[in-house]
Amino acid sequence: MEMRIMRLIILCVLGLGFKPLFSLLLSPFLAGERLANILAAFPIINLSAGTCVALIVIGGSTSRMFYQTLCGATCTSQPLTTVEWYLVFTCAAVLLSQLPNLNSIAGVSLVGSLTAVGYCTAIWVVSVSEGRLPNVSYNPVRSGSEIGRIFDVLNALGIIAFAFRGHNLILEIQATMPSSEKHPSSVPMWRGLKVSYSIIAMCLFPLAIGGYWAYGHMIPANGGMLTALYAFHSRDVARSVLGLISLFVIVNALSSFQIYGMPMFDDIESKYTRRFKKPCPWWLRAIIRAVFGFMCFFIAVAVPFLGSVAGLIGGISLPVTLAYPCFMWLKMKKPKIYSPKWWLNWGLGLLGMGLSGILVAAGVYVVIDTGVQNQCENKFMRIFELFGETPLIFKSTINV
């Protein structure tokens, strides 16, 4: 179903970016173009910024593991804290983000794709070759109330939606391709999607199946397969292999930051162009991208993102994949009212919006239930520690 909807988007669009297209096609269903623009742009920008925050968490944490792997157990140097590694990764990402547009980062995207294939393959091959852990179990871990378990399941669906966050860039990528009525950009775009998702399936299915077989319920709740590999096989696997896997993850996170940050950069810079009727100068573009990168850094430090908020972000962005394409089809094809196709698309569109609302509610419940306030206070104290000072209120209430 997901691939059919993706195909519908690609076949309906001939080189237009997501911002004008979604607002144009949704405006007849709403009370004006401004509301349509907000509903169209908000989930995409929300997912774009949220992904950049997640990439800082992943890249910074993996950078710390990479350093510890290279340094070894006998290393006497003073290691950086996790927050400082976040800062190091953010500085590198901001420096690389100065490339102007998606066309200019094609090489960066290629490197990120190759490293993604490399680390996914290496992780499941090493995990499977080392064998199953002793006393591994595949029984589901059940805890909490019945309501809590239901919301956990719904939040897991939101995390899955967050994992397929690349949908918000499909139209952006297609907008950079030449297109005409004789040679529409939808043809090569659809071919590229088929090849890319075939490669993704060949990477992720073995990773999921092999990882579950090797670790079962012992996979860490925060960190996933890479953390499990370090936790259970750091003494059995050569340091060079572990270091190479970590390096691949870092490079992939750096390249992904540019791709997922580009919709935010493009949106901010286009607002400047529309307001002042001139292109955004290079120095202002550099400032905008640096400010965005370091705002993501502070959010990454302050919010327990990966464990709690990923499902919420995925639920908010779900209409981009499951609802908006149906409304786009209704606008462009104009089927007969009350015909089967009319009912089908309205039904699927409303179902997608309803599912998004349910997943958002589940995400909010999980965030509150996991004690996000205490975790945020803990993270904010680490921000102050980074600059050499801790507020007295945190010293008296939090023990790190």
mmCIF file of N, CA, C and O in Angstrom, residues 123-174:
data_model
loop_
_atom_site.group_PDB
_atom_site.id
_atom_site.type_symbol
_atom_site.label_atom_id
_atom_site.label_comp_id
_atom_site.label_asym_id
_atom_site.label_seq_id
_atom_site.Cartn_x
_atom_site.Cartn_y
_atom_site.Cartn_z
ATOM 1 N N ILE A 123 26.893 -5.252 10.266
ATOM 2 C CA ILE A 123 26.304 -5.509 11.586
ATOM 3 C C ILE A 123 25.616 -6.874 11.618
ATOM 4 O O ILE A 123 25.820 -7.665 12.545
ATOM 5 N N TRP A 124 24.786 -7.165 10.598
ATOM 6 C CA TRP A 124 24.069 -8.445 10.677
ATOM 7 C C TRP A 124 25.002 -9.627 10.388
ATOM 8 O O TRP A 124 24.817 -10.710 10.968
ATOM 9 N N VAL A 125 26.000 -9.440 9.538
ATOM 10 C CA VAL A 125 26.939 -10.533 9.279
ATOM 11 C C VAL A 125 27.732 -10.867 10.539
ATOM 12 O O VAL A 125 27.884 -12.051 10.911
ATOM 13 N N VAL A 126 28.246 -9.851 11.224
ATOM 14 C CA VAL A 126 29.010 -10.097 12.452
ATOM 15 C C VAL A 126 28.121 -10.700 13.526
ATOM 16 O O VAL A 126 28.514 -11.647 14.229
ATOM 17 N N SER A 127 26.910 -10.185 13.687
ATOM 18 C CA SER A 127 25.999 -10.687 14.726
ATOM 19 C C SER A 127 25.640 -12.151 14.488
ATOM 20 O O SER A 127 25.635 -12.964 15.421
ATOM 21 N N VAL A 128 25.330 -12.502 13.239
ATOM 22 C CA VAL A 128 24.962 -13.879 12.930
ATOM 23 C C VAL A 128 26.166 -14.807 13.046
ATOM 24 O O VAL A 128 26.050 -15.935 13.553
ATOM 25 N N SER A 129 27.336 -14.354 12.599
ATOM 26 C CA SER A 129 28.526 -15.206 12.661
ATOM 27 C C SER A 129 28.961 -15.485 14.096
ATOM 28 O O SER A 129 29.530 -16.539 14.383
ATOM 29 N N GLU A 130 28.683 -14.571 14.996
ATOM 30 C CA GLU A 130 29.031 -14.787 16.406
ATOM 31 C C GLU A 130 28.036 -15.711 17.109
ATOM 32 O O GLU A 130 28.305 -16.189 18.206
ATOM 33 N N GLY A 131 26.889 -15.973 16.506
ATOM 34 C CA GLY A 131 25.918 -16.905 17.060
ATOM 35 C C GLY A 131 24.963 -16.252 18.041
ATOM 36 O O GLY A 131 25.122 -15.093 18.441
ATOM 37 N N ARG A 132 23.964 -17.036 18.434
ATOM 38 C CA ARG A 132 22.981 -16.533 19.381
ATOM 39 C C ARG A 132 23.583 -16.401 20.770
ATOM 40 O O ARG A 132 24.453 -17.181 21.172
ATOM 41 N N LEU A 133 23.090 -15.414 21.507
ATOM 42 C CA LEU A 133 23.529 -15.236 22.879
ATOM 43 C C LEU A 133 22.958 -16.336 23.757
ATOM 44 O O LEU A 133 21.884 -16.879 23.480
ATOM 45 N N PRO A 134 23.655 -16.715 24.812
ATOM 46 C CA PRO A 134 23.091 -17.708 25.732
ATOM 47 C C PRO A 134 21.851 -17.168 26.436
ATOM 48 O O PRO A 134 21.767 -15.985 26.766
ATOM 49 N N ASN A 135 20.902 -18.046 26.650
ATOM 50 C CA ASN A 135 19.649 -17.713 27.343
ATOM 51 C C ASN A 135 18.823 -16.664 26.593
ATOM 52 O O ASN A 135 18.033 -15.934 27.197
ATOM 53 N N VAL A 136 19.011 -16.589 25.270
ATOM 54 C CA VAL A 136 18.228 -15.634 24.505
ATOM 55 C C VAL A 136 16.773 -16.099 24.445
ATOM 56 O O VAL A 136 16.484 -17.294 24.408
ATOM 57 N N SER A 137 15.860 -15.149 24.488
ATOM 58 C CA SER A 137 14.433 -15.450 24.471
ATOM 59 C C SER A 137 13.757 -14.605 23.411
ATOM 60 O O SER A 137 14.163 -13.469 23.149
ATOM 61 N N TYR A 138 12.716 -15.174 22.809
ATOM 62 C CA TYR A 138 11.955 -14.454 21.799
ATOM 63 C C TYR A 138 10.539 -14.146 22.267
ATOM 64 O O TYR A 138 9.703 -13.709 21.482
ATOM 65 N N ASN A 139 10.268 -14.388 23.520
ATOM 66 C CA ASN A 139 8.958 -14.072 24.065
ATOM 67 C C ASN A 139 8.823 -12.565 24.258
ATOM 68 O O ASN A 139 9.767 -11.902 24.703
ATOM 69 N N PRO A 140 7.677 -11.987 23.918
ATOM 70 C CA PRO A 140 7.514 -10.540 24.090
ATOM 71 C C PRO A 140 7.564 -10.148 25.558
ATOM 72 O O PRO A 140 7.082 -10.878 26.432
ATOM 73 N N VAL A 141 8.198 -9.008 25.809
ATOM 74 C CA VAL A 141 8.293 -8.485 27.165
ATOM 75 C C VAL A 141 7.067 -7.630 27.437
ATOM 76 O O VAL A 141 6.853 -6.602 26.782
ATOM 77 N N ARG A 142 6.247 -8.046 28.390
ATOM 78 C CA ARG A 142 5.015 -7.325 28.703
ATOM 79 C C ARG A 142 5.147 -6.680 30.075
ATOM 80 O O ARG A 142 5.535 -7.331 31.041
ATOM 81 N N SER A 143 4.821 -5.418 30.114
ATOM 82 C CA SER A 143 4.880 -4.694 31.383
ATOM 83 C C SER A 143 3.861 -3.569 31.355
ATOM 84 O O SER A 143 3.435 -3.117 30.281
ATOM 85 N N GLY A 144 3.478 -3.085 32.540
ATOM 86 C CA GLY A 144 2.547 -1.977 32.622
ATOM 87 C C GLY A 144 1.100 -2.420 32.459
ATOM 88 O O GLY A 144 0.759 -3.601 32.419
ATOM 89 N N SER A 145 0.225 -1.430 32.337
ATOM 90 C CA SER A 145 -1.207 -1.685 32.233
ATOM 91 C C SER A 145 -1.593 -2.040 30.800
ATOM 92 O O SER A 145 -0.806 -1.916 29.863
ATOM 93 N N GLU A 146 -2.843 -2.477 30.642
ATOM 94 C CA GLU A 146 -3.340 -2.823 29.320
ATOM 95 C C GLU A 146 -3.382 -1.591 28.409
ATOM 96 O O GLU A 146 -3.028 -1.662 27.227
ATOM 97 N N ILE A 147 -3.791 -0.453 28.970
ATOM 98 C CA ILE A 147 -3.823 0.789 28.190
ATOM 99 C C ILE A 147 -2.413 1.173 27.756
ATOM 100 O O ILE A 147 -2.188 1.587 26.610
ATOM 101 N N GLY A 148 -1.457 1.027 28.672
ATOM 102 C CA GLY A 148 -0.083 1.363 28.338
ATOM 103 C C GLY A 148 0.461 0.501 27.216
ATOM 104 O O GLY A 148 1.173 0.992 26.330
ATOM 105 N N ARG A 149 0.108 -0.789 27.223
ATOM 106 C CA ARG A 149 0.580 -1.675 26.155
ATOM 107 C C ARG A 149 -0.053 -1.310 24.807
ATOM 108 O O ARG A 149 0.604 -1.378 23.764
ATOM 109 N N ILE A 150 -1.327 -0.919 24.834
ATOM 110 C CA ILE A 150 -1.985 -0.512 23.585
ATOM 111 C C ILE A 150 -1.301 0.728 23.008
ATOM 112 O O ILE A 150 -0.999 0.805 21.809
ATOM 113 N N PHE A 151 -1.037 1.703 23.873
ATOM 114 C CA PHE A 151 -0.363 2.912 23.395
ATOM 115 C C PHE A 151 1.062 2.619 22.942
ATOM 116 O O PHE A 151 1.575 3.266 22.022
ATOM 117 N N ASP A 152 1.725 1.664 23.580
ATOM 118 C CA ASP A 152 3.074 1.286 23.144
ATOM 119 C C ASP A 152 3.044 0.710 21.729
ATOM 120 O O ASP A 152 3.926 0.975 20.909
ATOM 121 N N VAL A 153 2.027 -0.108 21.447
ATOM 122 C CA VAL A 153 1.893 -0.685 20.103
ATOM 123 C C VAL A 153 1.651 0.422 19.076
ATOM 124 O O VAL A 153 2.264 0.452 18.001
ATOM 125 N N LEU A 154 0.741 1.351 19.410
ATOM 126 C CA LEU A 154 0.465 2.451 18.489
ATOM 127 C C LEU A 154 1.690 3.337 18.307
ATOM 128 O O LEU A 154 1.986 3.797 17.192
ATOM 129 N N ASN A 155 2.432 3.567 19.396
ATOM 130 C CA ASN A 155 3.646 4.362 19.283
ATOM 131 C C ASN A 155 4.689 3.666 18.416
ATOM 132 O O ASN A 155 5.446 4.322 17.700
ATOM 133 N N ALA A 156 4.704 2.331 18.467
ATOM 134 C CA ALA A 156 5.625 1.586 17.609
ATOM 135 C C ALA A 156 5.293 1.806 16.137
ATOM 136 O O ALA A 156 6.196 1.898 15.293
ATOM 137 N N LEU A 157 3.998 1.905 15.814
ATOM 138 C CA LEU A 157 3.615 2.221 14.432
ATOM 139 C C LEU A 157 4.106 3.603 14.032
ATOM 140 O O LEU A 157 4.540 3.824 12.885
ATOM 141 N N GLY A 158 4.063 4.550 14.978
ATOM 142 C CA GLY A 158 4.604 5.877 14.699
ATOM 143 C C GLY A 158 6.107 5.843 14.474
ATOM 144 O O GLY A 158 6.631 6.570 13.616
ATOM 145 N N ILE A 159 6.808 4.995 15.211
ATOM 146 C CA ILE A 159 8.255 4.862 15.008
ATOM 147 C C ILE A 159 8.549 4.269 13.634
ATOM 148 O O ILE A 159 9.506 4.667 12.954
ATOM 149 N N ILE A 160 7.713 3.317 13.208
ATOM 150 C CA ILE A 160 7.879 2.755 11.854
ATOM 151 C C ILE A 160 7.672 3.844 10.811
ATOM 152 O O ILE A 160 8.420 3.946 9.824
ATOM 153 N N ALA A 161 6.646 4.692 11.014
ATOM 154 C CA ALA A 161 6.419 5.799 10.083
ATOM 155 C C ALA A 161 7.611 6.747 10.081
ATOM 156 O O ALA A 161 8.006 7.269 9.026
ATOM 157 N N PHE A 162 8.190 6.973 11.252
ATOM 158 C CA PHE A 162 9.381 7.827 11.333
ATOM 159 C C PHE A 162 10.560 7.197 10.600
ATOM 160 O O PHE A 162 11.365 7.891 9.982
ATOM 161 N N ALA A 163 10.662 5.869 10.659
ATOM 162 C CA ALA A 163 11.763 5.188 9.979
ATOM 163 C C ALA A 163 11.690 5.375 8.465
ATOM 164 O O ALA A 163 12.722 5.421 7.794
ATOM 165 N N PHE A 164 10.476 5.499 7.923
ATOM 166 C CA PHE A 164 10.307 5.733 6.483
ATOM 167 C C PHE A 164 10.143 7.233 6.210
ATOM 168 O O PHE A 164 9.295 7.648 5.435
ATOM 169 N N ARG A 165 11.002 8.021 6.843
ATOM 170 C CA ARG A 165 10.895 9.470 6.757
ATOM 171 C C ARG A 165 11.361 10.025 5.416
ATOM 172 O O ARG A 165 11.205 11.211 5.146
ATOM 173 N N GLY A 166 11.947 9.209 4.567
ATOM 174 C CA GLY A 166 12.422 9.698 3.275
ATOM 175 C C GLY A 166 11.314 10.152 2.353
ATOM 176 O O GLY A 166 11.582 10.834 1.358
ATOM 177 N N HIS A 167 10.049 9.817 2.666
ATOM 178 C CA HIS A 167 8.934 10.227 1.799
ATOM 179 C C HIS A 167 8.841 11.746 1.674
ATOM 180 O O HIS A 167 8.410 12.255 0.643
ATOM 181 N N ASN A 168 9.254 12.468 2.711
ATOM 182 C CA ASN A 168 9.107 13.923 2.637
ATOM 183 C C ASN A 168 10.099 14.560 1.677
ATOM 184 O O ASN A 168 10.003 15.755 1.403
ATOM 185 N N LEU A 169 11.058 13.805 1.157
ATOM 186 C CA LEU A 169 12.021 14.357 0.218
ATOM 187 C C LEU A 169 11.780 13.901 -1.215
ATOM 188 O O LEU A 169 12.509 14.313 -2.116
ATOM 189 N N ILE A 170 10.795 13.053 -1.447
ATOM 190 C CA ILE A 170 10.583 12.523 -2.795
ATOM 191 C C ILE A 170 10.310 13.643 -3.788
ATOM 192 O O ILE A 170 10.921 13.730 -4.855
ATOM 193 N N LEU A 171 9.391 14.545 -3.429
ATOM 194 C CA LEU A 171 9.050 15.623 -4.347
ATOM 195 C C LEU A 171 10.177 16.635 -4.469
ATOM 196 O O LEU A 171 10.364 17.244 -5.532
ATOM 197 N N GLU A 172 10.933 16.849 -3.377
ATOM 198 C CA GLU A 172 12.072 17.750 -3.452
ATOM 199 C C GLU A 172 13.122 17.229 -4.436
ATOM 200 O O GLU A 172 13.692 17.987 -5.217
ATOM 201 N N ILE A 173 13.403 15.937 -4.385
ATOM 202 C CA ILE A 173 14.379 15.360 -5.296
ATOM 203 C C ILE A 173 13.872 15.434 -6.731
ATOM 204 O O ILE A 173 14.605 15.811 -7.658
ATOM 205 N N GLN A 174 12.600 15.113 -6.921
ATOM 206 C CA GLN A 174 12.050 15.134 -8.265
ATOM 207 C C GLN A 174 12.018 16.552 -8.832
ATOM 208 O O GLN A 174 12.137 16.747 -10.056
#
